[in-house]
Coordinates of C-alpha atoms in Angstrom, one line a residue:
Chain P
X18 CA 23.7 4.1 -98.2
X19 CA 22.4 4.3 -94.7
X20 CA 18.9 4.5 -93.2
X21 CA 17.9 8.1 -92.8
X22 CA 15.8 10.3 -90.6
X23 CA 14.0 13.4 -91.5
X24 CA 12.4 15.9 -89.1
X25 CA 10.1 18.8 -89.9
X26 CA 7.0 20.7 -88.7
X27 CA 3.7 20.4 -90.5
X28 CA 0.0 20.6 -89.6
X29 CA 0.9 22.0 -86.2
X30 CA 3.1 19.2 -85.0
X31 CA 6.6 17.8 -85.3
X32 CA 7.1 14.9 -87.8
X33 CA 9.9 12.4 -87.6
X34 CA 10.2 10.0 -90.5
X35 CA 12.7 7.2 -90.3
X36 CA 13.4 5.0 -93.3
X37 CA 15.3 1.8 -92.5
X38 CA 15.8 0.7 -96.1
X39 CA 19.0 1.8 -97.8
X40 CA 18.3 4.6 -100.2
X41 CA 20.4 6.8 -102.4
X42 CA 20.6 10.5 -101.6
X43 CA 18.6 11.4 -104.7
X44 CA 15.9 8.9 -103.7
X45 CA 15.7 10.3 -100.2
X46 CA 15.2 13.9 -101.4
X47 CA 12.6 12.8 -103.9
X48 CA 10.7 10.8 -101.3
X49 CA 10.7 13.6 -98.8
X50 CA 9.4 16.1 -101.4
X51 CA 6.6 13.6 -102.2
X52 CA 5.8 13.4 -98.5
X53 CA 5.6 17.2 -98.2
X54 CA 3.4 17.4 -101.2
X55 CA 1.0 14.8 -99.8
X56 CA 0.8 16.6 -96.5
X57 CA 0.1 20.0 -98.1
X58 CA -2.5 18.5 -100.4
X59 CA -4.3 16.9 -97.3
X60 CA -4.1 20.1 -95.3
X61 CA -5.6 22.2 -98.1
X62 CA -8.7 20.0 -97.8
X63 CA -9.1 19.3 -94.1
X64 CA -7.5 22.0 -92.1
X65 CA -9.9 24.4 -90.4
X66 CA -6.9 26.5 -89.5
X67 CA -6.3 27.5 -93.1
X68 CA -8.7 30.1 -94.6
X69 CA -8.1 28.7 -98.1
X70 CA -8.9 25.1 -97.2
X71 CA -12.0 23.2 -98.4
X72 CA -13.4 22.8 -94.9
X73 CA -13.0 26.6 -94.3
X74 CA -15.0 27.2 -97.4
X75 CA -17.7 24.8 -96.1
X76 CA -17.8 26.8 -92.9
X77 CA -18.8 29.8 -94.9
X78 CA -21.1 28.5 -97.5
X79 CA -23.6 25.7 -98.0
X80 CA -23.7 23.7 -101.2
X81 CA -22.2 20.7 -103.0
X82 CA -18.5 19.9 -102.7
X83 CA -16.4 17.3 -104.5
X84 CA -14.2 15.4 -102.1
X85 CA -10.9 13.7 -102.8
X86 CA -10.6 9.9 -102.8
X87 CA -9.2 9.8 -99.2
X88 CA -12.5 11.3 -97.9
X89 CA -14.2 8.0 -98.2
X90 CA -12.3 6.2 -95.5
X91 CA -12.3 9.3 -93.2
X92 CA -16.0 10.0 -93.4
X93 CA -16.9 6.3 -93.2
X94 CA -15.0 5.9 -89.9
X95 CA -16.4 9.2 -88.5
X96 CA -19.9 8.1 -89.3
X97 CA -19.5 4.7 -87.7
X98 CA -18.1 6.2 -84.5
X99 CA -20.7 9.0 -84.6
X100 CA -23.4 6.3 -84.5
X101 CA -21.7 4.1 -81.8
X102 CA -21.0 7.1 -79.6
X103 CA -24.5 8.5 -80.0
X104 CA -23.1 11.6 -81.6
X105 CA -20.3 12.3 -79.1
X106 CA -17.6 11.5 -81.8
X107 CA -18.4 14.1 -84.4
X108 CA -16.7 16.3 -87.0
X109 CA -19.3 18.9 -86.0
X110 CA -17.4 19.6 -82.8
X111 CA -15.7 22.2 -84.9
X112 CA -18.1 24.9 -83.9
X113 CA -17.7 24.1 -80.2
X114 CA -13.9 24.1 -80.5
X115 CA -14.1 27.4 -82.3
X116 CA -16.5 28.9 -79.7
X117 CA -14.4 27.8 -76.7
X118 CA -11.4 29.6 -78.3
X119 CA -9.6 26.9 -80.2
X120 CA -10.1 28.8 -83.4
X121 CA -8.0 29.4 -86.4
X122 CA -6.4 32.4 -84.7
X123 CA -5.8 30.5 -81.4
X124 CA -7.7 33.2 -79.5
X125 CA -8.1 30.8 -76.7
X126 CA -10.8 33.0 -75.3
X127 CA -14.1 31.3 -74.9
X128 CA -17.1 33.1 -76.3
X129 CA -20.0 33.9 -74.0
X130 CA -22.3 31.4 -75.7
X131 CA -21.0 28.1 -76.8
X132 CA -23.3 27.0 -79.5
X133 CA -24.8 23.5 -79.3
X134 CA -23.5 20.9 -81.8
X135 CA -25.8 20.4 -84.8
X136 CA -26.6 16.8 -85.8
X137 CA -24.9 15.2 -88.7
X138 CA -28.0 14.6 -90.8
X139 CA -29.3 18.1 -90.4
X140 CA -26.0 19.6 -91.4
X141 CA -24.5 17.6 -94.2
X142 CA -24.8 14.5 -96.4
X143 CA -21.8 12.6 -97.7
X144 CA -22.1 10.3 -100.7
X145 CA -18.6 9.9 -102.1
X146 CA -17.5 11.9 -103.9
X147 CA -20.2 14.4 -103.1
X148 CA -20.5 16.3 -99.9
X149 CA -23.6 18.4 -99.5
X150 CA -23.5 21.0 -96.9
X151 CA -27.1 21.8 -96.0
X152 CA -25.9 24.7 -93.9
X153 CA -22.4 26.1 -93.3
X154 CA -20.6 24.4 -90.4
X155 CA -17.0 24.1 -89.2
X156 CA -16.0 20.5 -89.7
X157 CA -13.1 19.4 -87.5
X158 CA -11.3 16.2 -88.3
X159 CA -8.8 16.6 -85.4
X160 CA -9.8 13.2 -83.9
X161 CA -8.7 11.1 -86.8
X162 CA -7.3 13.3 -89.5
X163 CA -3.7 13.2 -88.2
X164 CA -3.7 9.4 -88.1
X165 CA -5.3 9.3 -91.5
X166 CA -2.6 11.5 -92.9
X167 CA 0.1 9.4 -91.2
X168 CA -1.3 6.4 -93.1
X169 CA -1.3 8.5 -96.3
X170 CA 2.4 9.3 -95.8
X171 CA 3.1 5.7 -95.1
X172 CA 1.5 4.9 -98.5
X173 CA 3.7 7.4 -100.2
X174 CA 6.8 5.7 -98.8
X175 CA 5.5 2.2 -99.7
X176 CA 4.7 3.3 -103.3
X177 CA 8.4 4.3 -103.5
X178 CA 9.3 0.8 -102.6
X179 CA 10.1 1.3 -99.0
X180 CA 9.2 -1.6 -96.7
X181 CA 10.6 -0.6 -93.3
X182 CA 9.9 2.8 -91.9
X183 CA 8.3 4.8 -89.1
X184 CA 6.1 7.8 -89.6
X185 CA 5.8 9.7 -86.3
X186 CA 3.6 12.8 -86.2
X187 CA 4.0 14.1 -82.7
X188 CA 3.7 10.7 -81.0
X189 CA 1.1 9.2 -83.3
X190 CA 2.9 6.8 -85.4
X191 CA 2.9 4.0 -88.0
X192 CA 5.7 1.6 -87.9
X193 CA 6.5 -1.1 -90.5
X194 CA 9.3 -3.5 -90.3
X195 CA 10.0 -6.1 -92.9
X196 CA 12.2 -8.1 -90.5
X197 CA 9.7 -7.6 -87.7
X198 CA 12.2 -5.7 -85.6
X199 CA 10.2 -4.7 -82.4
X200 CA 10.1 -1.0 -81.6
X201 CA 9.9 0.0 -78.0
X202 CA 7.6 3.0 -77.4
X203 CA 7.2 4.7 -74.1
X204 CA 3.8 5.8 -72.8
X205 CA 4.2 9.4 -71.7
X206 CA 3.4 10.3 -68.1
X207 CA 0.7 12.9 -68.5
X208 CA 2.1 15.1 -65.7
X209 CA 5.8 14.7 -66.5
X210 CA 7.0 14.5 -70.1
X211 CA 10.4 13.2 -68.9
X212 CA 8.7 10.1 -67.6
X213 CA 6.8 7.2 -69.0
X214 CA 4.4 4.9 -67.2
X215 CA 5.0 1.9 -69.4
X216 CA 6.4 0.6 -72.6
X217 CA 4.7 -1.0 -75.6
X218 CA 6.3 -3.0 -78.3
X219 CA 5.1 -2.5 -81.8
X220 CA 6.3 -4.7 -84.8
X221 CA 3.9 -3.7 -87.5
X222 CA 1.2 -1.2 -86.9
X223 CA 0.2 2.0 -85.3
X224 CA 0.0 3.6 -81.9
X225 CA -1.7 6.8 -81.0
X226 CA -2.0 8.6 -77.8
X227 CA -4.5 11.2 -76.6
X228 CA -4.2 13.4 -73.5
X229 CA -5.4 16.8 -72.5
X230 CA -2.1 17.9 -71.0
X231 CA -0.8 19.9 -73.9
X232 CA -3.5 21.6 -75.8
X233 CA -5.3 23.2 -72.9
X234 CA -6.7 26.6 -72.3
X235 CA -9.3 28.2 -69.9
X236 CA -11.3 25.2 -68.5
X237 CA -10.9 23.3 -71.8
X238 CA -8.6 21.0 -73.7
X239 CA -8.8 19.8 -77.3
X240 CA -11.0 16.9 -76.3
X241 CA -14.6 18.1 -75.9
X242 CA -17.8 16.3 -75.2
X243 CA -20.4 17.8 -77.6
X244 CA -23.2 17.0 -75.3
X245 CA -21.9 18.7 -72.2
X246 CA -19.5 21.0 -74.1
X247 CA -16.9 20.4 -71.5
X248 CA -13.6 18.6 -71.5
X249 CA -13.5 15.2 -69.8
X250 CA -11.4 15.3 -66.5
X251 CA -11.6 11.7 -65.3
X252 CA -9.3 10.3 -67.9
X253 CA -5.7 11.6 -68.2
X254 CA -4.4 9.6 -71.2
X255 CA -5.5 7.0 -73.7
X256 CA -3.3 4.9 -75.9
X257 CA -4.6 2.8 -78.8
X258 CA -2.7 0.3 -81.0
X259 CA -4.3 -0.8 -84.2
X260 CA -3.3 -1.9 -87.7
X261 CA -4.1 1.5 -89.2
X262 CA -3.2 4.9 -87.7
X263 CA -6.6 6.4 -88.6
X264 CA -8.2 3.9 -86.4
X265 CA -5.8 4.1 -83.5
X266 CA -6.1 7.9 -83.6
X267 CA -9.9 7.9 -83.7
X268 CA -10.3 5.4 -81.0
X269 CA -7.9 7.2 -78.7
X270 CA -10.5 10.0 -78.7
X271 CA -13.6 7.8 -78.9
X272 CA -12.6 6.0 -75.7
X273 CA -13.1 9.2 -73.8
X274 CA -16.8 8.9 -74.6
X275 CA -17.6 5.3 -75.4
X276 CA -16.9 2.1 -73.5
X277 CA -14.0 -0.1 -74.7
X278 CA -16.3 -3.1 -74.7
X279 CA -18.7 -1.4 -77.1
X280 CA -15.8 -0.4 -79.4
X281 CA -14.2 -3.9 -79.3
X282 CA -17.4 -5.3 -80.8
X283 CA -16.7 -3.2 -83.9
X284 CA -13.0 -2.8 -84.2
X285 CA -9.8 -4.6 -83.6
X286 CA -7.5 -2.7 -81.3
X287 CA -5.5 -2.7 -78.0
X288 CA -5.8 0.1 -75.5
X289 CA -4.6 1.5 -72.2
X290 CA -6.5 4.2 -70.3
X291 CA -5.0 6.2 -67.5
X292 CA -7.5 7.6 -65.0
X293 CA -7.2 10.7 -62.8
X294 CA -6.2 8.5 -59.7
X295 CA -3.4 6.9 -61.8
X296 CA -5.2 3.6 -62.0
X297 CA -5.0 2.1 -65.4
X298 CA -7.4 0.0 -67.5
X299 CA -6.1 -1.9 -70.5
X300 CA -7.1 -4.6 -73.0
X301 CA -6.3 -8.2 -71.9
X302 CA -3.7 -8.6 -74.6
X303 CA -2.1 -5.1 -74.5
X304 CA 1.4 -5.7 -75.8
X305 CA 3.4 -3.9 -73.3
X306 CA 4.6 -3.4 -69.7
X307 CA 3.0 -0.9 -67.3
X308 CA 5.0 0.3 -64.4
X309 CA 3.0 -0.1 -61.2
X310 CA 3.6 1.3 -57.8
Chain J
X1 CA -2.0 -19.2 -46.2
X2 CA -1.8 -21.4 -49.3
X3 CA -0.9 -20.7 -52.9
X4 CA -2.6 -22.0 -55.9
X5 CA -1.3 -21.7 -59.4
X6 CA -4.0 -21.4 -61.9
X7 CA -2.4 -21.2 -65.3
X8 CA 1.2 -22.1 -64.9
X9 CA 2.5 -25.5 -63.9
X10 CA 6.1 -25.0 -64.5
X11 CA 8.6 -23.4 -62.1
X12 CA 6.1 -23.7 -59.4
X13 CA 8.4 -22.9 -56.5
X14 CA 9.9 -19.8 -58.0
X15 CA 6.6 -18.3 -59.2
X16 CA 4.8 -19.2 -56.0
X17 CA 7.4 -17.4 -53.9
X18 CA 7.1 -14.2 -56.0
X19 CA 3.3 -14.5 -55.9
X20 CA 3.4 -15.1 -52.2
X21 CA 5.6 -12.2 -51.6
X22 CA 3.3 -9.9 -53.5
X23 CA 0.3 -11.3 -51.8
X24 CA 2.1 -10.6 -48.6
X25 CA 2.4 -6.9 -49.5
X26 CA -1.2 -6.6 -50.5
X27 CA -2.3 -8.4 -47.3
X28 CA -0.2 -5.9 -45.3
X29 CA -1.8 -3.1 -47.2
X30 CA -5.2 -4.5 -46.4
X31 CA -4.4 -5.2 -42.8
X32 CA -3.0 -1.7 -42.6
X33 CA -6.3 -0.2 -43.7
X34 CA -8.2 -2.6 -41.5
X35 CA -6.0 -1.9 -38.5
X36 CA -6.4 1.8 -39.0
X37 CA -10.2 1.5 -39.4
X38 CA -10.5 -0.7 -36.3
X39 CA -8.4 1.8 -34.4
X40 CA -10.6 4.6 -35.5
X41 CA -13.6 2.6 -34.5
X42 CA -12.1 1.9 -31.2
X43 CA -11.4 5.6 -30.5
X44 CA -14.9 6.6 -31.6
X45 CA -16.8 4.1 -29.6
X46 CA -14.3 4.0 -26.7
X47 CA -14.6 0.3 -26.2
X48 CA -12.1 -1.7 -24.3
X49 CA -8.7 -2.4 -26.0
X50 CA -9.8 -5.8 -27.1
X51 CA -9.9 -4.7 -30.7
X52 CA -6.4 -3.5 -30.4
X53 CA -4.7 -3.6 -33.8
X54 CA -1.7 -5.4 -32.5
X55 CA -3.7 -8.6 -32.8
X56 CA -3.9 -8.0 -36.6
X57 CA -0.2 -7.0 -36.8
X58 CA 0.7 -10.3 -35.2
X59 CA -1.1 -12.1 -37.9
X60 CA 0.5 -9.9 -40.6
X61 CA 3.8 -10.9 -39.2
X62 CA 3.0 -14.5 -39.6
X63 CA 2.0 -14.1 -43.2
X64 CA 5.1 -12.3 -44.2
X65 CA 7.7 -14.3 -42.2
X66 CA 6.7 -17.5 -43.9
X67 CA 8.6 -16.1 -46.8
X68 CA 12.3 -15.3 -46.4
X69 CA 12.6 -13.6 -49.8
X70 CA 12.6 -9.9 -50.0
X71 CA 9.2 -9.0 -51.5
X72 CA 10.6 -6.2 -53.6
X73 CA 13.5 -8.3 -54.9
X74 CA 13.6 -8.8 -58.6
X75 CA 12.8 -12.4 -59.6
X76 CA 12.0 -14.4 -62.6
X77 CA 8.3 -13.9 -62.6
X78 CA 6.7 -16.5 -64.8
X79 CA 3.7 -15.3 -66.7
X80 CA 0.3 -16.4 -65.4
X81 CA -2.4 -15.9 -62.9
X82 CA -1.7 -16.5 -59.2
X83 CA -4.3 -16.8 -56.6
X84 CA -3.7 -16.8 -52.9
X85 CA -5.8 -16.6 -49.8
X86 CA -4.5 -14.6 -46.9
X87 CA -5.8 -15.0 -43.4
X88 CA -5.8 -12.6 -40.5
X89 CA -7.4 -12.2 -37.2
X90 CA -10.1 -9.6 -37.1
X91 CA -11.4 -8.4 -33.7
X92 CA -14.2 -10.9 -34.2
X93 CA -11.9 -13.8 -35.1
X94 CA -10.2 -15.4 -38.1
X95 CA -11.0 -14.0 -41.6
X96 CA -9.7 -14.7 -45.1
X97 CA -9.1 -12.5 -48.1
X98 CA -8.5 -13.7 -51.6
X99 CA -6.0 -12.1 -54.0
X100 CA -5.5 -12.9 -57.7
X101 CA -2.5 -11.4 -59.5
X102 CA -1.8 -11.5 -63.2
X103 CA 1.9 -11.5 -64.1
X104 CA 3.0 -10.8 -67.6
X105 CA 6.5 -10.2 -68.8
X106 CA 7.7 -10.3 -65.3
X107 CA 5.5 -7.6 -63.9
X108 CA 2.2 -7.6 -62.1
X109 CA -0.4 -6.3 -64.6
X110 CA -3.6 -6.9 -62.7
X111 CA -4.7 -7.5 -59.2
X112 CA -8.1 -8.6 -58.0
X113 CA -9.2 -8.7 -54.4
X114 CA -11.8 -11.2 -53.5
X115 CA -14.0 -10.8 -50.5
X116 CA -14.0 -14.0 -48.4
X117 CA -15.0 -12.7 -45.0
X118 CA -17.9 -14.3 -43.2
X119 CA -18.7 -11.7 -40.4
X120 CA -20.8 -8.8 -41.5
X121 CA -18.3 -6.1 -40.4
X122 CA -15.3 -7.8 -42.0
X123 CA -17.4 -8.5 -45.1
X124 CA -18.2 -4.8 -45.4
X125 CA -14.6 -3.8 -44.8
X126 CA -13.3 -6.2 -47.4
X127 CA -15.9 -5.2 -49.9
X128 CA -14.9 -1.6 -49.4
X129 CA -11.3 -2.5 -49.8
X130 CA -11.9 -4.6 -52.9
X131 CA -13.9 -1.8 -54.5
X132 CA -11.2 0.8 -53.8
X133 CA -8.2 -1.3 -54.4
X134 CA -6.6 -0.3 -57.7
X135 CA -3.1 -0.7 -58.8
X136 CA -1.6 2.7 -59.5
X137 CA 0.9 3.4 -62.1
X138 CA 4.2 5.2 -61.6
X139 CA 6.4 7.1 -63.9
X140 CA 10.0 6.1 -64.7
X141 CA 12.5 8.5 -66.2
X142 CA 12.9 8.1 -69.9
X143 CA 16.7 8.0 -69.7
X144 CA 16.5 5.0 -67.4
X145 CA 14.6 2.9 -70.0
X146 CA 15.7 1.9 -73.4
X147 CA 13.2 3.4 -75.8
X148 CA 12.9 4.3 -79.4
X149 CA 9.9 6.6 -79.2
X150 CA 7.5 8.2 -76.8
X151 CA 3.7 8.5 -77.3
X152 CA 1.5 10.8 -75.4
X153 CA -0.5 13.8 -76.4
X154 CA 0.7 15.4 -79.6
X155 CA 3.2 18.2 -79.4
X156 CA 1.1 21.3 -79.7
X157 CA 1.4 23.7 -82.6
X158 CA 3.6 26.7 -82.4
X159 CA 0.7 29.1 -82.8
X160 CA -1.1 27.5 -79.9
X161 CA 1.9 27.7 -77.7
X162 CA 2.6 31.3 -78.6
X163 CA -1.0 32.1 -77.8
X164 CA -0.8 30.4 -74.4
X165 CA 2.4 32.4 -73.6
X166 CA 0.8 35.6 -74.6
X167 CA -2.3 35.0 -72.5
X168 CA -0.1 34.2 -69.5
X169 CA 1.9 37.4 -70.0
X170 CA -1.4 39.4 -70.2
X171 CA -2.7 37.8 -67.1
X172 CA 0.4 38.8 -65.2
X173 CA 0.6 42.4 -66.3

């Protein structure tokens, strides 16, 4: 009975799940199938890349929709960040992503007119479990959905009695260790994936990174400012550590548009931001080491 | 030049040496910029060689030679904040520059440059330097460091990568 690791592709990224508790083979197989089930279930609601998903239906038709239980946390956080960022952090970025070419077919060809982003209140109303789409819109939960799902997968493991594990979805991860064994995580150099610019130590919690170096096309990357409808160029990478992956993931995007001080008033997190000139700004108690020139 | 330890009372000698060494480097960096600027200024205004940068180099030499340690040598950096005041001779006379370094887990995590100059030109130069002074990060190869994981941008989906490849191929044909 050894700790085990499982690697697979889902929701467009590579997942690596490590379980450090001893488990029997049967248990391992059972847990992994539960994990796959949870991911599929989530994807069928929130993925705008799947025609049969709930959000794809919302993009075609207004009306009243019943949301699953997990929507509460996701929409609450989105709304909070929407307000703090004055609308910059919004699920309604979906239309812009679509128009710039980051669509379900990955056309990567920007349309001639990039439509402006509608406001939250004019488009939909969320009162759990009801979501009322006042008009059809492409909702995109890319800024927090993956982190949210990582937390959900963590919960699946915990419900199976696992206490020490790491759920890593393409570099956004949740790590829990009963014995508080520190995990060393490198901060990827945005221009060279074979290098890191620092190391953070995580004992129990999440780390998420956000950078425009991989998903880029034309003059865009997947981080888009809804007001200017352009991708920010002054920040190369952002890393956030928080208790929950949903928060770490969301803030790693929110920091592109909102000041760290403003976000610190509302949330508990640590961060590091790498700028275009390779200078770095980080929280005072950032638990890691940065390599300076 | 004098050293003042703000937060750490223990291991004073060792830490101070390290701090001093780093301050030495920063002062060199500053003097370097200053020397370059004064040289440029000299050339532009064709004044007499009184403002020759060798004056400043001499003072740089003094700052650094007070410390025998190799500034880049690895040492036991004690966590804390270190403040030092460096002095140098500007074309107008003696000037001071303050530097505060934060050391955490053995590495410098922050550096603040404090303007201490009294003469208007020096003051302007130091202000300019302090505003533009930023510690830059560097990359280290993953295989040189013991790591469990790496975090950056998420690996992109296969569909996305395929599309990029296709677009590139189309652009080339």
